[in-house]
Coordinates of C-alpha atoms and ligand atoms in Angstrom, one line a residue:
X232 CA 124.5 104.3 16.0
X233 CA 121.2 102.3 13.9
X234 CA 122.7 99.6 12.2
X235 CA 121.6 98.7 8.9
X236 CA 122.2 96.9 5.8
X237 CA 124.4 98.9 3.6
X238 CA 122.3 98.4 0.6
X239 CA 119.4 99.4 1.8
X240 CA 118.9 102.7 3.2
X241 CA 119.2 103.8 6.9
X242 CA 116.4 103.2 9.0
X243 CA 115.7 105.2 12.4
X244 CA 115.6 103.4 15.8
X245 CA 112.3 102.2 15.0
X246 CA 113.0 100.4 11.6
X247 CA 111.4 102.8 9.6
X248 CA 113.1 104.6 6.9
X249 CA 113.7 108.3 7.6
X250 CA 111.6 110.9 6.9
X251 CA 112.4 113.2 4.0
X252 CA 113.9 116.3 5.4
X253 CA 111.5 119.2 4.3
X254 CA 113.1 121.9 6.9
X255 CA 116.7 123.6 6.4
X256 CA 118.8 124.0 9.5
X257 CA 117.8 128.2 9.5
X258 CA 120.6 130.5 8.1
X259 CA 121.1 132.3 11.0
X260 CA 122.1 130.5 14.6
X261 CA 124.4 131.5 17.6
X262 CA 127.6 130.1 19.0
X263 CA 127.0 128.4 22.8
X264 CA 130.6 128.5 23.2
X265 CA 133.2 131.1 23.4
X266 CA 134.5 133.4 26.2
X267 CA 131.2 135.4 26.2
X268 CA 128.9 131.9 27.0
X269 CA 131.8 130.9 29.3
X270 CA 131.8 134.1 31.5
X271 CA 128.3 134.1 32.3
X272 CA 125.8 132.2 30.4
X273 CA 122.6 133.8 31.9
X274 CA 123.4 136.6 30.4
X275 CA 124.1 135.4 27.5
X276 CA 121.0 133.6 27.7
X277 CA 119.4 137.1 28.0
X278 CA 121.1 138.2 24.6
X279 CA 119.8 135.1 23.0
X280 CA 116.2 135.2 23.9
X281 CA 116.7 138.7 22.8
X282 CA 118.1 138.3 19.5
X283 CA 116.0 135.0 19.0
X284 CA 113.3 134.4 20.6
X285 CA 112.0 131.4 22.7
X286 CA 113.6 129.0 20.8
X287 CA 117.4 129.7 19.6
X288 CA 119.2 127.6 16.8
X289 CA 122.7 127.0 18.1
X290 CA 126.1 125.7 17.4
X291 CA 128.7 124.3 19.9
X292 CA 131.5 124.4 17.1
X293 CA 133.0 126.3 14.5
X294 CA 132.3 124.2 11.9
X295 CA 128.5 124.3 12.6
X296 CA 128.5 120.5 12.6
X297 CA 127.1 119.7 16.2
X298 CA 123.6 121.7 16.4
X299 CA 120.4 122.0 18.1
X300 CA 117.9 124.1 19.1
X301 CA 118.1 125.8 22.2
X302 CA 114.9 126.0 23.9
X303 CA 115.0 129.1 26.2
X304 CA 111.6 129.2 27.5
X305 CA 110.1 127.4 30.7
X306 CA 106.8 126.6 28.9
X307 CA 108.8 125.5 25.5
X308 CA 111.3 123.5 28.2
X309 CA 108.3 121.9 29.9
X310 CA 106.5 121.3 27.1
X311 CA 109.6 119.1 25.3
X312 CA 110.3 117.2 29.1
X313 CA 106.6 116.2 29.9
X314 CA 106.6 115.4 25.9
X315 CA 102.9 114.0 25.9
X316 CA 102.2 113.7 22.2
X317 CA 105.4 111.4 22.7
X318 CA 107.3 113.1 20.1
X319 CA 110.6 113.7 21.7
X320 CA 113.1 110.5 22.0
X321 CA 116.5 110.6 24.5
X322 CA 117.6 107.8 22.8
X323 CA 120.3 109.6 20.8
X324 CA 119.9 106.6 17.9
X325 CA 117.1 109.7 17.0
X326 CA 120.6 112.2 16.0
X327 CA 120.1 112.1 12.3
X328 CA 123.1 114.4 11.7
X329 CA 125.3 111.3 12.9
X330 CA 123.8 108.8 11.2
X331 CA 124.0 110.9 7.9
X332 CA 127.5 111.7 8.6
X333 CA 127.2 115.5 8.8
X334 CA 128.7 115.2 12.4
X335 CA 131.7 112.8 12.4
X336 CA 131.4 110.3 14.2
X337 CA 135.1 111.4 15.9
X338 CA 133.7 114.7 16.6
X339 CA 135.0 115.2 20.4
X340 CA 131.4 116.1 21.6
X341 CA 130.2 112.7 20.3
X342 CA 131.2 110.8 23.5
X343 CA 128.9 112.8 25.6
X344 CA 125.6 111.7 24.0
X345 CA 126.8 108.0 22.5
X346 CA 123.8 105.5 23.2
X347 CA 124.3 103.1 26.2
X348 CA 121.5 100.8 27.3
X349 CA 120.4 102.5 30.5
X350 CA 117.8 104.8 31.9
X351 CA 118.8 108.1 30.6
X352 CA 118.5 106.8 26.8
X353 CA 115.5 105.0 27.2
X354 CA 111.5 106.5 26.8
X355 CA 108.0 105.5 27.4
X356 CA 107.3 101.4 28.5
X357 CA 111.2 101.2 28.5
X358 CA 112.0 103.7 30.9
X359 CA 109.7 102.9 33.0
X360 CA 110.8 99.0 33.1
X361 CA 114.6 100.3 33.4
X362 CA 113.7 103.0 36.4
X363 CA 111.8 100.8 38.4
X364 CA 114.2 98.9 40.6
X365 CA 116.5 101.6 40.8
X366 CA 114.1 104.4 41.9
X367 CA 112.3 101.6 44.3
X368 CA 116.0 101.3 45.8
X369 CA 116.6 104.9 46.3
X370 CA 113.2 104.6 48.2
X371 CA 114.1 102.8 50.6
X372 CA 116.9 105.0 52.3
X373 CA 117.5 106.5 55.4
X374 CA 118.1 110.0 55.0
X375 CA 118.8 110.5 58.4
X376 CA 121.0 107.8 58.6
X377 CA 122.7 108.9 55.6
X378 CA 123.2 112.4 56.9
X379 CA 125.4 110.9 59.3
X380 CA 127.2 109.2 56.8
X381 CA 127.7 112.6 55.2
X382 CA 129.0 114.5 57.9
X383 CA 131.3 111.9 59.3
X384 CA 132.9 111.8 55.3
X385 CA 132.9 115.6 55.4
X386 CA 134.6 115.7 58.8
X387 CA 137.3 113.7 57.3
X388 CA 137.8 115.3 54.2
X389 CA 138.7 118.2 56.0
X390 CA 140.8 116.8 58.5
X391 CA 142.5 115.5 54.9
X392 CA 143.5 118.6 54.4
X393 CA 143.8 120.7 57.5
X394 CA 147.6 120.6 59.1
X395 CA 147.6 118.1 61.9
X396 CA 148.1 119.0 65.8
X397 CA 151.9 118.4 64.6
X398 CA 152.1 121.1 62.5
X399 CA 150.3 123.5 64.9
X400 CA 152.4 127.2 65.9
X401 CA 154.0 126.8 69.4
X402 CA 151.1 128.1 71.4
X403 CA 152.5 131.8 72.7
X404 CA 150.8 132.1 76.0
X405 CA 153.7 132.8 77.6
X406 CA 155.2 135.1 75.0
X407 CA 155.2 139.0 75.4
X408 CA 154.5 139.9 71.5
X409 CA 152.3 140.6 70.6
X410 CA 150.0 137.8 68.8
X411 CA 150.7 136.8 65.0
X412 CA 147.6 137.4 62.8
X413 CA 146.2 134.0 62.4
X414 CA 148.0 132.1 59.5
X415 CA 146.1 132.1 56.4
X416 CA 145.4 128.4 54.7
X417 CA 144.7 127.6 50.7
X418 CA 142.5 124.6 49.4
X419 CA 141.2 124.1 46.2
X420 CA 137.3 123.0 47.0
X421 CA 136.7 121.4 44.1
X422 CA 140.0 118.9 44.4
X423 CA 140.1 118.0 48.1
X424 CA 135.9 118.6 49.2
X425 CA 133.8 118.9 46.2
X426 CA 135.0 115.7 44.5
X427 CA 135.3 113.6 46.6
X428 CA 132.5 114.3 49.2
X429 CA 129.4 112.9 46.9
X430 CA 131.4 110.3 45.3
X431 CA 132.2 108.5 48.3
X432 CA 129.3 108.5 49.7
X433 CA 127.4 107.4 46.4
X434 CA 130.4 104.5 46.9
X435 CA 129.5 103.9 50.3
X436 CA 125.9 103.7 49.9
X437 CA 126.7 101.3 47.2
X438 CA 127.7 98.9 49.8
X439 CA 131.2 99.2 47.9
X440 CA 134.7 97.8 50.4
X441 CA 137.7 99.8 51.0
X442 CA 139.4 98.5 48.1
X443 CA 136.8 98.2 45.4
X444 CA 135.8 101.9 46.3
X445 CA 139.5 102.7 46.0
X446 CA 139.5 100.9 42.4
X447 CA 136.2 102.6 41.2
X448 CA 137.6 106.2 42.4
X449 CA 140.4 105.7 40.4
X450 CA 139.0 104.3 37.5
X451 CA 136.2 107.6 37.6
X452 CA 139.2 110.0 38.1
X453 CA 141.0 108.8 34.8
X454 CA 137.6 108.5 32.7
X455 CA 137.0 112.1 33.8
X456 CA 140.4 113.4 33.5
X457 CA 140.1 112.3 29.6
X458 CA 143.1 110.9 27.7
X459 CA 144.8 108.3 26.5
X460 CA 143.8 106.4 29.5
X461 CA 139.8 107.1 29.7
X462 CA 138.4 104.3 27.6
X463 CA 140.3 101.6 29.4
X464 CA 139.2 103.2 33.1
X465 CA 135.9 102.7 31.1
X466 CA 136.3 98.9 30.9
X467 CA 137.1 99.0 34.1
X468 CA 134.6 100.4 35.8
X469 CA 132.1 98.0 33.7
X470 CA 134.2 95.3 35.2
X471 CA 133.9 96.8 39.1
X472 CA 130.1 97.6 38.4
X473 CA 130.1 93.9 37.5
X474 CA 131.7 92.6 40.2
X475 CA 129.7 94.4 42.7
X476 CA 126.4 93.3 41.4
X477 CA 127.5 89.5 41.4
X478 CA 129.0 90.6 45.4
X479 CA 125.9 92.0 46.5
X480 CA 123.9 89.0 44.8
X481 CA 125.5 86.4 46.7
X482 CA 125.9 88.6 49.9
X483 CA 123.3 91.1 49.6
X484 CA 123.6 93.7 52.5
X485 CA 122.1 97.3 53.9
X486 CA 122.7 99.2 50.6
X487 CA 121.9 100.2 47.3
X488 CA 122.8 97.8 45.0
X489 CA 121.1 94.8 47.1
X490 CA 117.9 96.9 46.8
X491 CA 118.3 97.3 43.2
X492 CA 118.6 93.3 42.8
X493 CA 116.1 93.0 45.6
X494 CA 113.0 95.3 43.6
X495 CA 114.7 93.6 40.2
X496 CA 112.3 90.8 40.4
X497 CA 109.6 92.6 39.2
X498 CA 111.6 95.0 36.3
X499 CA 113.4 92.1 34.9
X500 CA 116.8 94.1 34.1
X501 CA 119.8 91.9 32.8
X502 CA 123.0 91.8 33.5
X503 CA 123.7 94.5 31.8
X504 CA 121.2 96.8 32.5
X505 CA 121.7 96.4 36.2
X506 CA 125.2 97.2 35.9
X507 CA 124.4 100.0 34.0
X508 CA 122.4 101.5 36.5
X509 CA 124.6 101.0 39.3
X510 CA 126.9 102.9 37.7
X511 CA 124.5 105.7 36.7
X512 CA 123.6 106.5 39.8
X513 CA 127.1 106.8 41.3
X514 CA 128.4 108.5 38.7
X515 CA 125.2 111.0 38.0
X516 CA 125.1 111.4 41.7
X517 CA 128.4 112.5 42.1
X518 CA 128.5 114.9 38.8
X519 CA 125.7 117.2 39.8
X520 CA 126.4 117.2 43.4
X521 CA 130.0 118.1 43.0
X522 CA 128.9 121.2 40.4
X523 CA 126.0 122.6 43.2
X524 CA 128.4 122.5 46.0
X525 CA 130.7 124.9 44.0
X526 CA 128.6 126.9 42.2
X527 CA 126.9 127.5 45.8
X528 CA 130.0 128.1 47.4
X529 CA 131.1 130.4 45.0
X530 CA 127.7 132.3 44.8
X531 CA 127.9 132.7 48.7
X532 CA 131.8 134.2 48.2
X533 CA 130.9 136.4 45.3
X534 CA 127.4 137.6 46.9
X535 CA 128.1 140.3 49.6
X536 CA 124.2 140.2 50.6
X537 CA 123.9 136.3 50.5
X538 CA 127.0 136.1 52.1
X539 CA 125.8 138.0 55.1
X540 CA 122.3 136.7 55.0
X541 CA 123.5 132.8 55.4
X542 CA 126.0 134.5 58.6
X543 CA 123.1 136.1 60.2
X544 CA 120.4 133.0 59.6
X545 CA 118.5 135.1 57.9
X546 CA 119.1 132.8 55.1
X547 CA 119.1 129.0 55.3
X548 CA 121.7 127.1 53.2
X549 CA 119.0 125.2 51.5
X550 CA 117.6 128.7 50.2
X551 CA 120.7 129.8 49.1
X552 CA 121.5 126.8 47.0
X553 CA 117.7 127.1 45.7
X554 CA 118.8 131.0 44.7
X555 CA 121.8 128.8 42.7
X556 CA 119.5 126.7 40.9
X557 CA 118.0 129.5 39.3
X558 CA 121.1 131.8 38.6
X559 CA 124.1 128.8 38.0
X560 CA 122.2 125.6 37.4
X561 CA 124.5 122.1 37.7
X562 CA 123.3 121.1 35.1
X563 CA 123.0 124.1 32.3
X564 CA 121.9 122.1 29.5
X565 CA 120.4 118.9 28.6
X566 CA 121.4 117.1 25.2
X567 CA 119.5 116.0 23.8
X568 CA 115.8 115.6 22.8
X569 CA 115.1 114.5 19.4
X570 CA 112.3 114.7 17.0
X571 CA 110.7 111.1 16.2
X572 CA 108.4 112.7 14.1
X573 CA 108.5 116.5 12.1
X574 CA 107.2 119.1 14.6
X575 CA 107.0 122.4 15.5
X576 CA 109.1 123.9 18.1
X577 CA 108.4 127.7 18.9
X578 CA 108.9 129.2 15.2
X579 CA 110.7 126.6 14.4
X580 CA 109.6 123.6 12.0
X581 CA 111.9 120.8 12.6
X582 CA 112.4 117.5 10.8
X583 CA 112.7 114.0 11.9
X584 CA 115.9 113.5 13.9
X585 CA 116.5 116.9 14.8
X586 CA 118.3 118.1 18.5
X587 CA 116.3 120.1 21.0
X588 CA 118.6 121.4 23.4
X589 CA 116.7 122.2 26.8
X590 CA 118.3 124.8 28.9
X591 CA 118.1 124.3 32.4
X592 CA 120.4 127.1 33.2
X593 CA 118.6 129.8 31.7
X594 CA 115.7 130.0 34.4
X595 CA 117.0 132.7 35.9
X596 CA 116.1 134.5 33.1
X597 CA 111.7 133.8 33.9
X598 CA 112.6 135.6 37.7
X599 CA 114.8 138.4 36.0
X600 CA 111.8 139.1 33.3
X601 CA 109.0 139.0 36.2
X602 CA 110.9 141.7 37.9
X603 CA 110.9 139.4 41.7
X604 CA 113.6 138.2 43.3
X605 CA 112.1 135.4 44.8
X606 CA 115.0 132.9 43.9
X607 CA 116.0 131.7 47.6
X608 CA 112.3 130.4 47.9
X609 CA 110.8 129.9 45.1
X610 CA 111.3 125.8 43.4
X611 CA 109.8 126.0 40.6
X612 CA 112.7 126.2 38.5
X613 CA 113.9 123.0 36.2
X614 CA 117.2 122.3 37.9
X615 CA 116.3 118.9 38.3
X616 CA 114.3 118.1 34.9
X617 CA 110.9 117.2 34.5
X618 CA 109.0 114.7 33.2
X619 CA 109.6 111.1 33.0
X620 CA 114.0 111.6 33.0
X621 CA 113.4 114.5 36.4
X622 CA 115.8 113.8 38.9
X623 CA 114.3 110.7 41.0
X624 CA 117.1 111.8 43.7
X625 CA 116.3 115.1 44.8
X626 CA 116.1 114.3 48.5
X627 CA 119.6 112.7 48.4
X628 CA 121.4 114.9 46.3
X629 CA 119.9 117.9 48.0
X630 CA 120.8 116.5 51.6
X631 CA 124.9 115.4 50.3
X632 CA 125.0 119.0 49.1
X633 CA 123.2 120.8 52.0
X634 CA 125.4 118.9 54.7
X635 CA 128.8 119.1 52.8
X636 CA 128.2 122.9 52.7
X637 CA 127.1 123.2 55.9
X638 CA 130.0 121.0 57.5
X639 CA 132.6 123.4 55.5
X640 CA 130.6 126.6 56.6
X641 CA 130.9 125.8 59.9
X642 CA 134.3 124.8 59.9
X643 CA 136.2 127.1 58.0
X644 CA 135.0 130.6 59.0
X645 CA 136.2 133.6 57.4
X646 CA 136.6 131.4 54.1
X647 CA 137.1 133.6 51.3
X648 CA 137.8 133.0 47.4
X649 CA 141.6 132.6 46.6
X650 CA 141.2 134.4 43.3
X651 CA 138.7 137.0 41.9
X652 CA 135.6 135.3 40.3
X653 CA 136.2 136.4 36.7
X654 CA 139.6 134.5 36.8
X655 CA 138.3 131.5 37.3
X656 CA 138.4 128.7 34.5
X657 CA 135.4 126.0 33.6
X658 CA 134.9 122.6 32.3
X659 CA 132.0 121.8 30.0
X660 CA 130.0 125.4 30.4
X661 CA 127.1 123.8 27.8
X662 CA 126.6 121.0 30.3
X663 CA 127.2 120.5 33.9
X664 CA 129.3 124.2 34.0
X665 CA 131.8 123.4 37.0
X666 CA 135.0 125.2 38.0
X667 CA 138.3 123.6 37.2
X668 CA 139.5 124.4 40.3
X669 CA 138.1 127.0 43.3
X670 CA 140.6 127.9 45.4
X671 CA 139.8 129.6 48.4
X672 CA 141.6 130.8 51.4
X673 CA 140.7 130.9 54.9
X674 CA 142.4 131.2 58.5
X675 CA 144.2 128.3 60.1
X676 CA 141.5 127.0 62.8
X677 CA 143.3 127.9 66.0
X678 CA 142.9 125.2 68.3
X679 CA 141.1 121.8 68.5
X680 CA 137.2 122.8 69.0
X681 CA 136.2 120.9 72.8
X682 CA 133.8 118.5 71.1
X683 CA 136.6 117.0 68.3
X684 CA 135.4 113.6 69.3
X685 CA 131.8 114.3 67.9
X686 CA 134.1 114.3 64.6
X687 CA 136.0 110.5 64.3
X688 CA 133.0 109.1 66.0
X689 CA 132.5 105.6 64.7
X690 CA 129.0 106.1 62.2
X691 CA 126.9 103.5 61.5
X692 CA 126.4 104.7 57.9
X693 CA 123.8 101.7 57.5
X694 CA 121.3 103.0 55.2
X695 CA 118.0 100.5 55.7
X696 CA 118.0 96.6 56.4
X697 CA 119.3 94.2 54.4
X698 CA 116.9 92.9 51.9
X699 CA 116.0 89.4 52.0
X700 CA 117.8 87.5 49.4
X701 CA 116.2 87.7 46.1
X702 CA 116.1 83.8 45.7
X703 CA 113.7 81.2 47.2
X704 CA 117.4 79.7 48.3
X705 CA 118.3 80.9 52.1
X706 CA 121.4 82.6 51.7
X707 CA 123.8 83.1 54.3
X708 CA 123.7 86.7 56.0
X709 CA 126.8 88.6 56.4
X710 CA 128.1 88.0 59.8
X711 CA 129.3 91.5 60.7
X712 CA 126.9 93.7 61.9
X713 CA 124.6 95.2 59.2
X714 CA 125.9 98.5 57.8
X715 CA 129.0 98.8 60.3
X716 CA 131.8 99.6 58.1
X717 CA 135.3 100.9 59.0
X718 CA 135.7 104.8 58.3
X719 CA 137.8 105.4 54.9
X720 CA 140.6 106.8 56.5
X721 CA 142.6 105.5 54.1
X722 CA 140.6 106.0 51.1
X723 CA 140.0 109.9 52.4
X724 CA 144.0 110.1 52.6
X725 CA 144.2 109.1 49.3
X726 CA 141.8 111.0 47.3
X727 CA 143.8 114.5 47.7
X728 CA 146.3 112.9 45.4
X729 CA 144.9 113.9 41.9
Ligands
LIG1089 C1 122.7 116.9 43.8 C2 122.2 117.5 42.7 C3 121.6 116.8 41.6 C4 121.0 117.4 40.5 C5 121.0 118.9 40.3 C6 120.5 116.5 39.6 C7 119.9 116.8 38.4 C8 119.4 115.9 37.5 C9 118.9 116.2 36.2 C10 118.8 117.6 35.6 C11 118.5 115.0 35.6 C12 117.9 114.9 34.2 C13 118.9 114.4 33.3 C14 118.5 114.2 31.9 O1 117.3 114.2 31.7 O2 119.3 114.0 31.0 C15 118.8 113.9 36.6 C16 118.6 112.6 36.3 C17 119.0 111.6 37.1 N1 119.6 111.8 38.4 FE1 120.0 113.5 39.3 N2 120.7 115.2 40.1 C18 121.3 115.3 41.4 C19 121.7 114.3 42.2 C20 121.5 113.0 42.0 C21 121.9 111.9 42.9 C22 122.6 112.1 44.2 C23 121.6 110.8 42.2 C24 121.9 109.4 42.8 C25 121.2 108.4 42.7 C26 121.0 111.1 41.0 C27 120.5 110.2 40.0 C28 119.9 110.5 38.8 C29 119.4 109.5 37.9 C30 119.5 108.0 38.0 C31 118.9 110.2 36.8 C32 118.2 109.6 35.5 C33 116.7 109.7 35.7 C34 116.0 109.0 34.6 O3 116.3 109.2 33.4 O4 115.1 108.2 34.9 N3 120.9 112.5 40.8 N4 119.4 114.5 37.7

């Protein structure tokens, strides 16, 4: 956090001594934990804005120590993300309850708002200088190219984990019995599909090899698996994010990290930066696509009328994961927005340094309240964020999502869930809620569908060009041909181990 001289007091990110504090934390607040939040957090939601108001003062552990206000309402919600009278900072330097102590500094929550020097921590001038290159990069994809890229990965992943020819029943043509009922197959989504779907092809489009997108996979998989082992997978993917920017500056080629350095002569970012944002969007990427694909699948499995709607095509898949958005958001929660200056939220004064917690997931609530259930078609919900931090890869993220469901729809008829809905378990519920695991079952495909071949077609997963290199230097061009990479077979076979 702020460093400052220890015998002078603390001053805030913008070297100014703090404000005096002139307004309590309130004397009553809610839990946003517990089994209750856990089950179903719109409804909770519901009881909140209830019992509250618009604005809810809430607590994420027993000891009251990590605390915010919840802002519940879409015109509160916009109102902090477009923050015009520039009052709200991301930069979580702002948390004045850590640098005063009141939240340890070992708190387990900590970790999921400590400052690092990219995008997502960064307001105003700054954000703009640190987004440019980046969001300039994502410009300049294919999308339809990359939809092929998708559905070939897709097409793999479930090859991954559908029994081979080998392990097909003796066909019974010739046998009088009558036939078997069709075998019934169990996956975990999440594990062998969800997971790995958006993170390889984040990896891919990074213009990562075989083995540095091995490396990287790993080295997410322990940092997200926590443990003894996640701050040296940390390091390590610093390192890889490293390596891959000096790579692609030497040899830049059809993908995202050349385009980064390419649109980097105007933004300026430095070594670190760039690496930082490399490995944002990989790892944001994969995050929130990962949580939409299950909470879609599981809406669609848990929905009787949805269910049947998306069958009939009376319902497209993009309109059912836009009714998701609104009822199981990715990403519930966003922490945090802090006060530069003493304000007024809702009811609520608040004092310099204090957390506003914006809830993404409660919009279902603003459709429940106007009486319509216009969720399938209606956007105008704040899954994606607003403001200068929205989501500036809404195409990309919607079309990994939309074609990963649609591959496994189409696939894997008669999929149903493995266990009942409320039995299901889930990591981080305040933030980006996603099932530990959803298992589903579903009947063993019977035979080899005629056109197989359409599925280990060799892609061309090239995503644009190759920028020219950044230097006035002529730099040698890769002497493969742009963008043809061999399929990750391997790295596909692999994955399924976790
Ligand atoms: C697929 C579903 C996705 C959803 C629901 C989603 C949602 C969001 C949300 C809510 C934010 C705001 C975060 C905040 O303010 O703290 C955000 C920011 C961001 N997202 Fe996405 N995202 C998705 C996919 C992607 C993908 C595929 C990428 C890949 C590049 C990506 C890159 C980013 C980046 C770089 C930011 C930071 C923006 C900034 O601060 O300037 N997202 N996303």
């Amino acid at each position: 956090m702020s460093e400052s001289d220890p015998t002078s007091a603390p001053t805030n990110p913008d070297g100014a001594p703090w404000r005096e504090r002139t307004a309590p934390w309130p004397l009553r607040s809610a839990p946003l934990y517990g089994p209750e939040f856990t089950r179903d957090p719109l409804a909770y939601y519901e009881t909140l804005r209830r019992d509250f108001g618009p604005i809810a003062p809430v607590t994420l552990d027993e000891k009251g120590t990590f605390r915010g206000y919840l802002v519940l309402d879409h015109v509160y919600q916009l109102e902090v993300l477009r923050n015009h009278g520039q009052v709200w900072a991301r930069d979580s330097r702002w948390y004045r309850d850590l640098v005063e102590g009141t939240l340890p500094l070992d708190h387990p929550l900590v970790p999921q708002i400590a400052y690092r020097r990219h995008r997502l921590y960064a307001d105003g001038a700054e954000h703009t200088r640190m987004a440019a290159a980046g969001n300039q990069a994502l410009g300049e994809l294919d999308l339809v190219r990359v939809r092929d890229l998708i559905e070939a990965l897709a097409h793999q992943l479930i090859d991954a984990f559908l029994p081979g020819p080998e392990d097909q029943p003796e066909d019974g043509a010739e046998s009088e019995a009558p036939a078997a009922p069709a075998e019934e197959l169990k996956v975990d989504i999440l594990a062998d599909y969800a997971l790995p779907l958006p993170l390889l092809v984040m990896m891919r489009l990074a213009g990562m090899n075989e083995d540095s997108a091995l490396a990287t996979g790993t080295a997410i998989h322990e940092l997200l698996s926590g443990g003894p082992e996640a701050a040296r997978a940390a390091a390590e993917l610093s390192e890889l994010m490293a390596a891959l920017v000096a790579e692609k500056r030497d040899r830049p080629g059809p993908d995202l990290v050349s385009w980064i350095l390419h649109h980097n002569r105007d933004s300026g970012l430095d070594e670190h930066e760039l690496r930082e944002e490399v490995w944002l969007q990989i790892v944001v990427g994969r995050g929130a696509s990962t949580t939409w694909t299950c909470n879609t699948l599981l809406e669609l499995l848990s929905n009787d009328d949805l269910y049947s709607d998306v069958l009939a095509n009376r319902c497209s898949m993009d309109e059912a994961m836009n009714h998701v958005m609104w009822v199981n958001a990715p990403v519930q929660n966003l922490f945090g927005y802090w006060a530069t200056q003493p304000t007024k939220l809702g009811p609520y004064r608040l004092d310099q340094g204090d957390m506003a917690i914006v809830s993404l997931g409660s919009s279902g609530m603003t459709m429940r309240a106007a009486g319509l259930d216009v969720s399938r078609t209606n956007n105008a919900h704040l899954a994606w964020g607003a403001g200068e931090h929205g989501c500036p890869a809404r195409d990309l993220g919607r079309l990994i999502v939309r074609t990963g469901l649609e591959v496994l729809w189409d696939r894997l008829p008669g999929i149903e869930l493995a266990v009942p809905k409320e039995e299901l378990t889930w990591d981080l519920p305040y933030m980006a809620r996603t099932p530990t695991a959803l298992p589903v079952t579903f009947p063993r495909p019977s035979a080899e569908p005629k056109d197989a071949a359409r599925w280990t077609r060799d892609t061309t997963p090239f995503t644009s060009s190759p920028p020219r290199p950044t230097s006035t230097e002529e730099k040698e061009r890769p002497s493969e041909r742009p963008g043809r990479l061999p399929l990750w077979r391997s790295l596909v076979a692999w994955w399924p181990r976790r």
